[in-house]
């Protein structure tokens, strides 16, 4: 095999076992061509001759041993991994973090020279930087929050793990990186009484319907706004039998057009419907009706009769508006819809809720807090944890108890008083006096066992409180 001169380059042609056509490679100098010929001859002797990776994967192939920057890695990571594994929302969010919080700071750093110390310094520096203000949002001059830094770290760690699989790195510098110290802020939520008062004073029909579904059915705002009438099974007979049900199979979300287009090209887009734009000006996002993010979120929810009746009343009002507007009404079959039939956005519901809070001096909360209040209400009434999990759509039951743990102070106070009254305060009396043979024990063995469990399992207090109260009442009356 000898190189042939082709213009200003030198060409070699060779064949590989398993391939019908010969392979052709060109080099800038004769020395490079002869070196490649020597490699081919050596591989033939060893029996492992393969074509060059550039020939198999195209001109854009980058050899694993080539030095690449963080910016180049993140570009490959999104195109080769992200577009095959992420949904549209996660894809858009990660691109935002790469563009605004990774590339401007460490984008030009070579990944082979990036150390854990560099990442620690990077995360610490982010704390003092101003957060990026998205289009349409108000500038509050806030610094970059811990949640953003945490997600940036998770994104980098995943990208570096992929770089190891691709042969760019030998170890992951993010594995031992230390995030800035942070104390999670508990989300404020209404008590059952506060939530009931808010429902009483709310006069906006759409907001009230959304609040009823969030509090009574533990639904997310996207699930409420994406609910369609074909997923509603309510009738006077069902209300009487308490069998009215909602089928949660979709949610409403605003997605970036760029992400939707790229996922569609890959065949990875999973959506039911894209709503047309109401404005004549071009938009970079689109409202999409899509399946919920997780399989556990697809569920059936049995409705309290009050909520079911409110939905029936809302249906009647919607039919009257539709008849009044005639051809001006666009019917998308949505339960929660604007007066012209188009979908209602989550940010509009949030604005209505904040206005309600200001007008009636209610405790400041966000709409998602109503879901917390719903879980609190159901568990405090003795609801089974698995049943509550079925309503919320959480993947694991412990997510329900964790959600409830920081908002059940009043029930925990009642529980502590009950344990003190029925266990600790009665023990001295039991030790001092000998019980009569015919007298029944002051405290049942079941309550004693539960009280002992509560001492070692604080997270079970909320779930066991109704059971403890019931046993105590039975022991007193029996």
XYZ file of C-alpha atoms in Angstrom:
478
model
C 0.000 0.000 0.000
C 1.447 3.348 -1.086
C 0.073 6.868 -0.654
C -1.069 8.705 -3.785
C -0.853 12.444 -4.299
C -4.297 14.060 -4.649
C -3.912 17.797 -5.095
C -2.164 19.064 -1.956
C -3.007 15.925 0.051
C -1.897 12.282 0.199
C -4.506 9.530 -0.120
C -4.455 5.906 1.025
C -7.066 3.227 0.245
C -7.542 0.018 2.246
C -10.119 -2.657 3.021
C -11.412 -3.900 6.375
C -12.933 -7.302 7.248
C -16.732 -7.112 7.403
C -17.021 -4.118 5.049
C -17.777 -4.508 1.340
C -16.443 -1.164 0.130
C -12.842 0.052 0.555
C -12.047 3.000 2.825
C -10.227 6.130 1.714
C -8.304 8.516 3.987
C -6.416 11.700 3.124
C -3.605 13.446 4.991
C -1.879 16.821 4.776
C 1.668 15.399 4.716
C 3.395 12.293 3.384
C 4.700 11.464 6.860
C 1.132 11.317 8.274
C 0.045 9.044 5.404
C 2.994 6.670 5.936
C 2.323 6.604 9.690
C -1.282 5.615 9.065
C -0.141 2.871 6.646
C 2.158 1.500 9.360
C -0.780 1.471 11.821
C -2.961 -0.385 9.314
C -0.257 -3.019 8.678
C 0.213 -3.534 12.423
C -3.546 -3.883 12.975
C -3.716 -6.440 10.149
C -1.065 -8.555 11.875
C -2.961 -8.393 15.173
C -6.277 -9.142 13.460
C -8.114 -6.065 14.722
C -8.123 -3.801 11.680
C -10.969 -1.270 11.827
C -11.748 1.847 9.786
C -11.056 5.275 11.211
C -13.772 6.640 13.529
C -13.991 9.744 11.332
C -15.080 7.557 8.436
C -17.726 5.791 10.509
C -19.208 8.831 12.268
C -18.565 11.670 9.804
C -16.497 14.822 9.746
C -17.929 16.117 13.032
C -16.582 13.179 15.014
C -14.316 14.244 17.865
C -11.791 11.765 19.183
C -12.230 11.059 22.922
C -8.678 12.094 23.766
C -9.140 15.567 22.326
C -9.186 18.424 24.814
C -12.690 19.921 25.037
C -14.128 22.750 27.088
C -17.117 22.702 29.398
C -19.061 24.627 26.757
C -18.318 21.958 24.110
C -19.133 19.140 26.515
C -22.492 20.648 27.472
C -23.383 21.098 23.804
C -22.667 17.433 23.073
C -24.333 16.328 26.310
C -27.600 18.067 25.397
C -27.637 16.891 21.775
C -26.626 13.250 22.423
C -28.094 12.632 25.881
C -30.626 15.338 26.724
C -32.704 15.136 23.554
C -33.050 11.372 24.053
C -33.885 11.358 27.772
C -35.487 14.677 28.790
C -38.945 16.130 28.383
C -39.536 19.578 26.918
C -39.702 21.412 30.269
C -36.547 19.827 31.665
C -34.753 20.417 28.372
C -35.658 24.125 28.375
C -34.720 24.531 32.052
C -31.317 22.876 31.581
C -30.557 24.960 28.512
C -31.352 28.066 30.543
C -28.933 26.983 33.288
C -26.190 26.208 30.775
C -26.615 29.506 28.948
C -26.849 31.776 31.996
C -25.136 30.000 34.901
C -22.493 27.651 33.451
C -21.054 28.935 30.159
C -20.457 32.566 31.281
C -18.344 31.359 34.229
C -16.613 28.056 33.386
C -17.627 27.497 29.748
C -14.086 28.062 28.416
C -12.373 25.804 30.991
C -10.956 22.521 29.690
C -12.727 19.676 31.474
C -9.517 17.642 31.945
C -8.061 20.401 34.101
C -11.235 21.169 36.074
C -10.883 20.168 39.740
C -13.222 19.795 42.684
C -11.669 22.948 44.142
C -12.592 24.849 40.977
C -16.211 23.737 41.284
C -16.359 24.643 44.988
C -15.056 28.106 44.133
C -17.527 28.353 41.239
C -20.550 27.459 43.397
C -19.466 29.887 46.105
C -19.049 32.661 43.525
C -22.555 32.080 42.125
C -24.065 33.038 45.485
C -22.926 36.638 45.023
C -24.143 36.961 41.418
C -27.451 38.489 40.323
C -30.103 36.046 39.142
C -31.043 36.219 35.467
C -34.432 37.839 34.883
C -36.563 35.975 32.379
C -38.659 37.805 29.828
C -41.933 39.007 31.315
C -40.724 38.724 34.927
C -40.111 41.588 37.319
C -36.555 42.413 38.388
C -36.366 42.001 42.172
C -32.550 42.277 42.296
C -32.310 38.861 43.909
C -29.075 36.892 44.075
C -28.788 33.407 42.602
C -30.619 31.088 44.965
C -29.464 27.810 46.448
C -31.957 25.789 44.402
C -30.389 27.112 41.171
C -26.872 26.247 42.374
C -28.060 22.794 43.412
C -29.566 22.135 39.978
C -26.452 23.457 38.221
C -24.357 21.055 40.289
C -26.651 18.131 39.449
C -26.476 19.016 35.752
C -22.667 19.231 35.750
C -22.281 15.990 37.663
C -24.481 14.164 35.158
C -22.604 15.698 32.204
C -19.211 14.743 33.677
C -20.434 11.180 34.267
C -21.357 11.035 30.602
C -17.923 12.444 29.715
C -16.360 9.500 31.579
C -18.410 7.052 29.506
C -17.299 8.840 26.345
C -13.634 8.645 27.353
C -13.088 12.383 27.924
C -12.473 12.046 31.679
C -11.218 9.438 34.116
C -12.989 10.768 37.228
C -15.813 13.152 37.982
C -14.706 16.392 39.700
C -18.304 17.061 40.805
C -18.573 13.895 42.898
C -16.842 15.461 45.892
C -17.809 19.092 45.341
C -19.366 20.876 48.312
C -22.471 22.983 47.878
C -22.867 26.196 49.896
C -24.510 25.752 53.242
C -28.255 26.270 53.114
C -31.288 25.898 55.333
C -34.476 24.968 53.535
C -37.305 27.410 54.042
C -40.593 25.778 54.905
C -43.496 26.564 52.619
C -46.333 28.460 54.282
C -49.733 26.834 53.972
C -53.237 27.569 55.169
C -54.792 25.630 58.008
C -58.094 23.902 57.167
C -59.958 26.820 58.785
C -57.988 29.415 56.824
C -58.571 27.532 53.582
C -62.315 27.304 54.294
C -62.466 31.044 55.010
C -60.629 31.802 51.752
C -63.159 29.711 49.830
C -65.994 31.534 51.569
C -64.782 35.031 50.639
C -63.661 34.124 47.089
C -66.112 35.475 44.503
C -64.225 34.836 41.259
C -65.813 31.678 39.770
C -62.716 30.340 37.986
C -60.408 30.917 40.956
C -62.920 29.354 43.332
C -63.256 26.268 41.139
C -59.470 25.874 41.002
C -59.211 26.281 44.781
C -61.915 23.673 45.351
C -60.101 21.168 43.140
C -56.752 21.889 44.804
C -58.061 21.653 48.372
C -60.694 18.963 47.908
C -58.856 16.792 45.362
C -55.141 17.558 45.982
C -54.640 18.415 42.302
C -51.738 20.368 40.819
C -52.508 23.596 38.992
C -51.384 22.154 35.628
C -53.727 19.186 36.125
C -56.634 21.479 36.999
C -56.152 23.724 33.976
C -55.598 20.727 31.675
C -58.753 18.912 32.808
C -61.180 18.242 29.942
C -64.862 17.344 30.129
C -64.312 13.857 28.714
C -62.367 13.065 31.895
C -65.218 14.154 34.206
C -67.816 11.643 35.382
C -70.365 13.606 37.404
C -74.137 13.358 37.504
C -76.824 13.904 40.153
C -77.002 10.127 40.602
C -73.241 9.838 41.078
C -73.301 12.697 43.569
C -76.031 10.938 45.541
C -74.014 7.711 45.532
C -70.728 9.624 46.170
C -69.098 8.052 43.123
C -68.295 11.191 41.094
C -64.772 10.835 39.710
C -62.132 12.715 37.710
C -59.633 10.955 35.430
C -56.301 12.780 35.585
C -54.565 12.026 32.282
C -53.109 15.346 31.131
C -51.797 18.738 32.213
C -51.493 22.209 30.713
C -48.016 23.656 30.322
C -46.287 26.476 28.447
C -43.298 25.097 26.539
C -40.522 26.649 24.451
C -40.977 26.201 20.712
C -37.298 25.365 20.236
C -37.482 22.406 22.611
C -40.747 21.188 21.108
C -39.297 21.296 17.599
C -36.089 19.442 18.497
C -37.922 16.733 20.422
C -40.379 16.371 17.563
C -37.518 15.808 15.108
C -36.174 13.058 17.372
C -39.614 11.470 17.673
C -39.443 11.983 21.440
C -42.271 14.521 21.770
C -45.335 13.289 23.630
C -48.179 15.805 23.587
C -51.906 15.764 22.942
C -52.575 19.231 21.576
C -50.887 22.588 20.959
C -53.156 25.583 21.383
C -53.073 28.312 18.734
C -51.625 31.699 19.647
C -54.178 34.369 20.444
C -51.816 37.232 19.587
C -50.768 38.092 16.041
C -47.125 38.706 17.043
C -44.682 35.755 16.926
C -44.179 33.867 20.186
C -41.262 31.765 21.423
C -43.520 29.548 23.573
C -46.706 27.545 23.099
C -49.409 26.279 25.451
C -49.442 22.489 25.276
C -51.810 19.835 26.574
C -49.560 16.893 27.455
C -49.455 13.780 29.652
C -48.342 14.220 33.278
C -44.629 13.952 33.955
C -44.775 10.656 35.875
C -46.894 7.506 35.554
C -48.075 7.845 39.163
C -49.660 11.198 38.301
C -52.118 9.431 35.976
C -54.896 8.571 38.416
C -58.589 8.681 39.299
C -59.810 11.044 42.035
C -63.147 10.596 43.807
C -64.803 13.939 44.422
C -66.352 15.348 47.587
C -69.998 16.111 46.797
C -69.479 19.845 47.311
C -66.737 19.899 44.677
C -68.779 17.726 42.305
C -71.777 20.052 42.583
C -69.530 23.083 42.006
C -68.270 21.480 38.771
C -71.844 20.854 37.606
C -72.766 24.489 38.330
C -69.654 25.635 36.487
C -70.603 23.472 33.502
C -74.002 25.151 33.315
C -72.441 28.643 33.366
C -69.970 27.625 30.659
C -72.747 26.338 28.396
C -74.619 29.629 28.802
C -71.491 31.619 27.875
C -70.899 29.372 24.880
C -74.474 29.887 23.634
C -74.225 33.643 24.188
C -70.957 34.035 22.243
C -71.885 31.642 19.456
C -69.137 31.456 16.772
C -66.888 33.706 18.882
C -66.473 30.854 21.353
C -63.709 28.327 20.557
C -64.511 25.052 22.262
C -61.400 23.169 23.399
C -63.463 21.003 25.804
C -61.625 22.483 28.802
C -63.229 22.557 32.240
C -61.392 25.720 33.303
C -61.513 28.072 30.317
C -61.592 31.746 29.487
C -64.897 33.302 28.428
C -63.933 32.667 24.780
C -63.027 29.000 25.424
C -59.236 29.376 25.350
C -57.188 27.868 28.204
C -56.505 29.693 31.464
C -52.828 29.990 32.374
C -51.347 29.196 35.779
C -49.873 32.678 36.160
C -53.357 34.197 35.785
C -54.696 31.988 38.608
C -51.700 32.991 40.744
C -52.458 36.680 40.196
C -56.109 36.161 41.169
C -55.050 34.327 44.345
C -52.625 37.084 45.362
C -55.356 39.666 44.784
C -57.726 37.638 46.989
C -55.081 37.501 49.719
C -54.544 41.271 49.604
C -58.239 42.099 49.560
C -59.069 39.955 52.597
C -55.784 40.114 54.547
C -55.208 36.359 54.307
C -51.968 34.587 55.133
C -49.632 34.952 52.104
C -49.315 31.638 50.258
C -48.781 30.471 46.681
C -51.297 28.327 44.838
C -49.247 25.137 45.268
C -49.615 25.600 49.043
C -53.272 24.668 48.685
C -52.107 21.172 47.780
C -50.165 21.091 51.055
C -53.288 22.224 52.900
C -55.256 19.436 51.211
C -52.807 16.771 52.367
C -52.847 18.234 55.884
C -56.644 18.209 55.966
C -56.996 14.609 54.791
C -54.355 13.197 57.118
C -55.652 15.110 60.146
C -59.083 13.599 59.488
C -57.610 10.136 59.728
C -57.146 9.538 56.020
C -55.069 6.486 55.134
C -51.627 7.484 53.848
C -51.935 5.256 50.765
C -55.367 6.730 49.996
C -53.990 10.262 50.268
C -51.061 9.238 48.064
C -53.561 8.032 45.480
C -55.159 11.486 45.417
C -51.905 13.451 45.260
C -50.260 11.254 42.613
C -46.963 10.971 44.501
C -44.737 8.085 43.486
C -43.991 7.069 47.103
C -46.000 7.235 50.314
C -43.172 8.825 52.299
C -43.475 11.889 50.060
C -46.941 12.428 51.539
C -45.721 12.217 55.134
C -42.740 14.459 54.358
C -45.093 16.991 52.790
C -47.282 16.932 55.881
C -44.460 16.949 58.444
C -43.873 20.723 58.498
C -47.514 21.859 58.588
C -49.059 19.673 61.302
C -47.926 21.622 64.383
C -51.417 21.880 65.837
C -52.079 18.146 65.523
C -48.689 17.388 67.022
C -49.524 19.603 69.988
C -52.796 17.727 70.464
C -50.921 14.445 70.183
C -48.338 15.457 72.790
C -51.091 16.512 75.211
C -52.951 13.255 74.597
C -49.880 11.103 75.250
C -49.089 13.097 78.395
C -52.650 12.834 79.669
C -53.209 9.171 78.896
C -49.745 7.774 79.486
C -47.255 9.756 81.534
C -49.722 11.334 83.996
C -51.389 8.008 84.754
C -48.249 5.992 85.417
C -47.577 7.246 88.993
C -51.175 6.568 89.982
C -50.940 3.070 88.638
C -47.716 2.430 90.558
C -49.022 3.771 93.895
C -52.359 2.002 93.995
C -53.057 -1.644 93.482
C -55.790 -2.203 90.971
C -58.928 -3.989 92.088
C -59.530 -7.369 90.589
C -62.834 -6.285 89.112
C -61.603 -2.881 87.863
C -60.681 -2.423 84.208
C -57.200 -1.058 83.407
C -56.969 2.729 83.095
C -54.983 2.452 79.869
C -55.424 -0.205 77.231
C -52.381 -2.206 76.025
C -52.992 -0.930 72.483
C -52.564 2.692 73.580
C -49.433 1.794 75.528
C -47.913 0.146 72.453
C -48.793 3.092 70.245
C -47.350 5.558 72.767
C -44.110 3.574 72.836
C -43.940 3.608 69.033
C -44.476 7.346 68.986
C -41.442 7.883 71.171
C -39.208 6.317 68.511
C -41.030 7.261 65.304
C -41.836 10.955 65.234
C -42.885 10.839 61.583
C -45.724 8.441 62.440
C -47.386 10.803 64.899
C -49.749 12.421 62.404
C -50.914 9.112 60.984
C -51.462 7.475 64.405
C -53.207 10.405 66.106
C -56.767 9.575 64.963
C -56.258 5.897 65.877
C -54.991 6.836 69.338
C -57.935 9.144 70.006
C -60.422 6.501 68.898
C -58.889 3.835 71.150
C -58.841 6.258 74.056
C -62.547 7.029 73.631
C -63.379 3.350 73.425
C -61.361 2.580 76.577
C -63.217 5.302 78.474
C -66.703 4.249 77.336
C -65.989 0.533 77.501
